[in-house]
Short mmCIF file of C-alpha atoms in Angstrom, two decimals:
data_model
loop_
_atom_site.label_atom_id
_atom_site.label_comp_id
_atom_site.label_asym_id
_atom_site.label_seq_id
_atom_site.Cartn_x
_atom_site.Cartn_y
_atom_site.Cartn_z
CA SER A 26 -58.64 27.83 -20.71
CA GLN A 27 -59.22 27.73 -24.65
CA GLN A 28 -55.64 26.22 -25.28
CA GLY A 29 -55.04 24.07 -22.42
CA GLU A 30 -54.69 22.96 -18.91
CA GLU A 31 -51.96 22.15 -16.57
CA ASP A 32 -53.03 20.07 -13.56
CA PRO A 33 -52.72 19.94 -10.61
CA GLN A 34 -52.02 23.74 -9.61
CA ALA A 35 -50.07 23.09 -7.00
CA LEU A 36 -48.76 20.23 -5.43
CA SER A 37 -46.91 19.97 -2.09
CA ILE A 38 -44.80 16.42 -1.55
CA GLN A 39 -42.11 15.33 0.89
CA GLU A 40 -38.26 14.58 -0.29
CA GLY A 41 -37.78 11.50 -2.12
CA GLU A 42 -41.57 11.42 -3.36
CA ASN A 43 -42.15 11.23 -6.68
CA ALA A 44 -44.23 14.39 -8.29
CA THR A 45 -46.51 14.38 -11.54
CA MET A 46 -47.70 17.15 -13.60
CA ASN A 47 -50.06 17.04 -15.80
CA CYS A 48 -50.54 19.23 -19.28
CA SER A 49 -53.85 18.88 -21.68
CA TYR A 50 -53.50 20.76 -24.81
CA LYS A 51 -56.42 21.32 -27.51
CA THR A 52 -54.58 21.67 -30.96
CA SER A 53 -52.38 19.57 -32.92
CA ILE A 54 -48.80 19.87 -32.09
CA ASN A 55 -45.75 19.43 -33.34
CA ASN A 56 -43.41 19.08 -30.13
CA LEU A 57 -44.45 19.26 -26.27
CA GLN A 58 -41.57 20.84 -23.92
CA TRP A 59 -41.86 21.31 -20.10
CA TYR A 60 -39.96 24.28 -18.65
CA ARG A 61 -38.72 25.20 -14.70
CA GLN A 62 -39.22 28.17 -13.43
CA ASN A 63 -37.68 29.63 -10.42
CA SER A 64 -39.26 32.76 -8.21
CA GLY A 65 -40.95 33.78 -11.02
CA ARG A 66 -38.30 34.63 -13.19
CA GLY A 67 -36.46 33.17 -16.36
CA LEU A 68 -37.65 29.51 -17.18
CA VAL A 69 -35.54 26.82 -18.09
CA HIS A 70 -36.37 24.23 -20.64
CA LEU A 71 -36.28 20.77 -19.26
CA ILE A 72 -37.51 18.33 -22.25
CA LEU A 73 -38.70 18.37 -25.60
CA ILE A 74 -40.75 15.64 -27.13
CA ARG A 75 -41.85 15.36 -30.55
CA SER A 76 -45.28 14.57 -31.48
CA ASN A 77 -44.42 10.61 -32.81
CA GLU A 78 -42.63 9.77 -29.79
CA ARG A 79 -44.64 8.52 -26.14
CA GLU A 80 -41.99 8.92 -23.87
CA LYS A 81 -38.62 10.67 -23.48
CA HIS A 82 -36.28 10.41 -19.99
CA SER A 83 -33.37 12.77 -18.94
CA GLY A 84 -32.12 11.96 -15.70
CA ARG A 85 -35.00 12.10 -13.02
CA LEU A 86 -37.38 13.44 -15.43
CA ARG A 87 -39.85 11.41 -17.36
CA VAL A 88 -42.56 12.71 -20.02
CA THR A 89 -44.84 10.73 -22.02
CA LEU A 90 -47.16 12.69 -24.35
CA ASP A 91 -50.39 10.79 -25.82
CA THR A 92 -51.49 12.40 -28.92
CA SER A 93 -54.37 10.74 -29.02
CA LYS A 94 -55.77 12.04 -25.28
CA LYS A 95 -53.51 15.48 -26.20
CA SER A 96 -52.12 15.06 -23.47
CA SER A 97 -48.85 14.94 -21.72
CA SER A 98 -47.03 14.33 -18.52
CA LEU A 99 -43.79 15.12 -16.21
CA LEU A 100 -42.85 12.66 -14.09
CA ILE A 101 -40.07 13.86 -11.23
CA THR A 102 -38.78 11.02 -9.95
CA ALA A 103 -36.94 10.85 -5.96
CA SER A 104 -37.39 14.71 -5.19
CA ARG A 105 -35.22 17.09 -3.43
CA ALA A 106 -36.04 20.09 -1.86
CA ALA A 107 -34.07 22.04 -4.98
CA ASP A 108 -37.19 20.43 -7.59
CA THR A 109 -39.19 23.48 -5.94
CA ALA A 110 -40.42 25.56 -8.80
CA SER A 111 -43.47 25.93 -11.00
CA TYR A 112 -43.37 23.60 -14.24
CA PHE A 113 -45.39 24.58 -17.62
CA CYS A 114 -45.40 23.08 -20.62
CA ALA A 115 -45.41 24.44 -23.87
CA TRP A 116 -46.45 23.01 -27.37
CA ARG A 117 -46.10 24.15 -31.06
CA GLY A 118 -48.73 23.41 -33.33
CA GLY A 119 -48.78 25.05 -36.79
CA SER A 120 -47.02 28.06 -35.41
CA TYR A 121 -42.87 28.48 -34.41
CA ILE A 122 -44.62 30.06 -31.10
CA PRO A 123 -45.00 28.13 -28.13
CA THR A 124 -48.46 28.49 -26.35
CA PHE A 125 -47.95 27.83 -22.39
CA GLY A 126 -50.00 26.59 -20.03
CA ARG A 127 -50.92 27.81 -17.06
CA GLY A 128 -48.54 25.82 -14.87
CA THR A 129 -48.12 23.71 -11.38
CA SER A 130 -46.71 24.99 -8.46
CA LEU A 131 -44.46 22.29 -6.70
CA ILE A 132 -43.41 22.34 -2.86
CA VAL A 133 -41.04 19.43 -1.85
CA HIS A 134 -40.30 19.59 1.80
CA PRO A 135 -37.27 18.88 3.05
CA GLY B 113 -23.26 36.95 -24.29
CA ALA B 114 -23.91 33.55 -23.43
CA GLY B 115 -27.79 33.85 -22.56
CA VAL B 116 -30.91 36.32 -23.01
CA SER B 117 -30.21 39.53 -21.26
CA GLN B 118 -32.89 41.47 -19.95
CA SER B 119 -33.23 44.94 -18.82
CA PRO B 120 -33.71 46.41 -16.72
CA SER B 121 -34.71 43.96 -14.41
CA ASN B 122 -36.98 45.54 -12.34
CA LYS B 123 -38.96 48.71 -13.32
CA VAL B 124 -41.30 51.05 -11.56
CA THR B 125 -43.07 53.33 -12.81
CA GLU B 126 -46.30 55.99 -12.64
CA LYS B 127 -49.59 55.07 -14.29
CA GLY B 128 -49.43 57.02 -17.76
CA LYS B 129 -45.77 57.41 -18.46
CA ASP B 130 -43.76 55.54 -21.43
CA VAL B 131 -41.98 52.47 -20.35
CA GLU B 132 -39.04 50.37 -22.51
CA LEU B 133 -37.99 47.53 -21.87
CA ARG B 134 -34.92 45.87 -23.38
CA CYS B 135 -33.70 42.78 -24.75
CA ASP B 136 -30.63 40.84 -25.90
CA PRO B 137 -30.63 37.46 -27.48
CA ILE B 138 -28.57 34.61 -27.61
CA SER B 139 -26.21 35.49 -30.78
CA GLY B 140 -27.42 33.69 -33.91
CA HIS B 141 -30.78 33.38 -32.94
CA THR B 142 -33.10 34.81 -35.33
CA ALA B 143 -36.14 34.23 -33.46
CA LEU B 144 -37.42 36.51 -30.56
CA TYR B 145 -40.50 36.00 -28.50
CA TRP B 146 -41.82 38.37 -26.11
CA TYR B 147 -44.40 36.79 -23.01
CA ARG B 148 -45.82 38.88 -20.05
CA GLN B 149 -46.52 36.99 -17.00
CA SER B 150 -48.91 38.22 -14.56
CA LEU B 151 -48.47 36.85 -10.78
CA GLY B 152 -49.25 33.44 -10.46
CA GLN B 153 -50.48 32.96 -14.06
CA GLY B 154 -49.13 31.79 -17.16
CA LEU B 155 -47.18 33.24 -19.70
CA GLU B 156 -48.98 35.26 -22.12
CA PHE B 157 -47.93 35.41 -26.00
CA LEU B 158 -47.33 39.22 -26.74
CA ILE B 159 -44.78 39.27 -30.51
CA TYR B 160 -43.12 37.49 -32.19
CA PHE B 161 -39.90 38.50 -34.44
CA GLN B 162 -38.31 36.25 -37.58
CA GLY B 163 -35.46 36.80 -39.09
CA ASN B 164 -36.49 39.96 -41.53
CA SER B 165 -39.63 38.71 -41.42
CA ALA B 166 -42.95 40.71 -40.42
CA PRO B 167 -43.47 40.46 -36.30
CA ASP B 168 -46.26 38.47 -35.54
CA LYS B 169 -48.26 40.73 -32.96
CA SER B 170 -51.22 39.40 -32.71
CA GLY B 171 -50.69 38.78 -28.98
CA LEU B 172 -50.00 42.52 -28.25
CA PRO B 173 -53.28 43.56 -26.01
CA SER B 174 -53.35 47.36 -26.86
CA ASP B 175 -52.10 49.62 -29.44
CA ARG B 176 -50.32 51.12 -26.17
CA PHE B 177 -48.01 48.07 -26.78
CA SER B 178 -45.40 48.07 -29.77
CA ALA B 179 -41.94 46.31 -30.10
CA GLU B 180 -39.37 46.70 -32.54
CA ARG B 181 -36.05 44.74 -33.23
CA THR B 182 -33.02 46.73 -35.27
CA GLY B 183 -30.98 44.81 -37.36
CA GLY B 184 -32.55 41.33 -36.04
CA SER B 185 -30.66 41.54 -32.80
CA VAL B 186 -32.06 43.53 -30.04
CA SER B 187 -35.59 44.08 -29.42
CA THR B 188 -37.12 46.86 -27.46
CA LEU B 189 -40.68 46.54 -25.94
CA THR B 190 -42.52 49.97 -25.41
CA ILE B 191 -45.45 50.24 -23.30
CA GLN B 192 -47.10 53.98 -23.56
CA ARG B 193 -48.99 55.53 -21.38
CA THR B 194 -48.75 52.94 -18.77
CA GLN B 195 -51.67 51.38 -17.11
CA GLN B 196 -51.89 49.56 -13.62
CA GLU B 197 -52.92 46.44 -15.09
CA ASP B 198 -49.94 46.32 -17.04
CA SER B 199 -47.65 45.15 -14.22
CA ALA B 200 -46.12 42.09 -14.74
CA VAL B 201 -43.40 39.88 -15.37
CA TYR B 202 -42.49 40.64 -19.42
CA LEU B 203 -40.26 37.80 -20.85
CA CYS B 204 -38.20 37.89 -23.51
CA ALA B 205 -36.78 34.55 -25.29
CA SER B 206 -34.87 33.58 -28.33
CA SER B 207 -34.02 30.12 -30.50
CA LEU B 208 -33.00 29.01 -33.56
CA VAL B 209 -35.86 28.95 -36.01
CA SER B 210 -36.40 25.37 -36.19
CA MET B 211 -40.33 23.54 -34.92
CA ASN B 212 -38.29 21.22 -32.97
CA THR B 213 -35.83 23.45 -30.94
CA GLU B 214 -36.11 25.11 -27.39
CA ALA B 215 -36.51 28.09 -26.64
CA PHE B 216 -33.95 30.51 -24.45
CA PHE B 217 -35.53 32.81 -21.56
CA GLY B 218 -33.65 35.95 -19.89
CA GLN B 219 -34.39 36.11 -16.28
CA GLY B 220 -37.59 39.16 -17.06
CA THR B 221 -38.30 42.41 -16.70
CA ARG B 222 -40.60 42.78 -13.30
CA LEU B 223 -42.84 46.09 -14.25
CA THR B 224 -45.05 48.10 -11.55
CA VAL B 225 -47.16 50.56 -12.34
CA VAL B 226 -48.10 52.49 -9.33
#
């Protein structure tokens, strides 16, 4: 993709395990955000990390950002079946318009 | 309303017909975005409205697609002479006009062209 990639495309884990998703982008950014999507419908914002931040936490979520590598990762600790969803990263560069990655489909087995 | 509202939730139309998709953003949000998501894919940017500025239409895939935003609030995305490849979920989002702010999404309109 000319915009960026997320990997893995799909992730299947057992409840209680940690899930790590990665996002790479190709432009300089102001911030990067992670969203969750259930059942192919509306997206819900999870966390925003600014370009001058390296790590951010929210509950069981931990996001890291490495602007030198143009990459970010989302870690979900102690996963639950309810975490099953698709997760997308989105970044803003010089525009207000967020550009989205292709997403990671996470399945957490009870 | 409390969130972004889109209507209809689902729309089945015959190839060649025109469709209109509606988005009601969160009150006070001057930025409004339309995206398209094909099955199992990421979000494809279509168009962006910011206040009274000219919209950024750079993502519209063809001249069959158009959108307007009346009174800085409700937006309508129109697809003329629909084709089967237009089948997708059309997502609308709104936000404050700030670089470091989140976008709030509606539940989308699932369009099926038969």
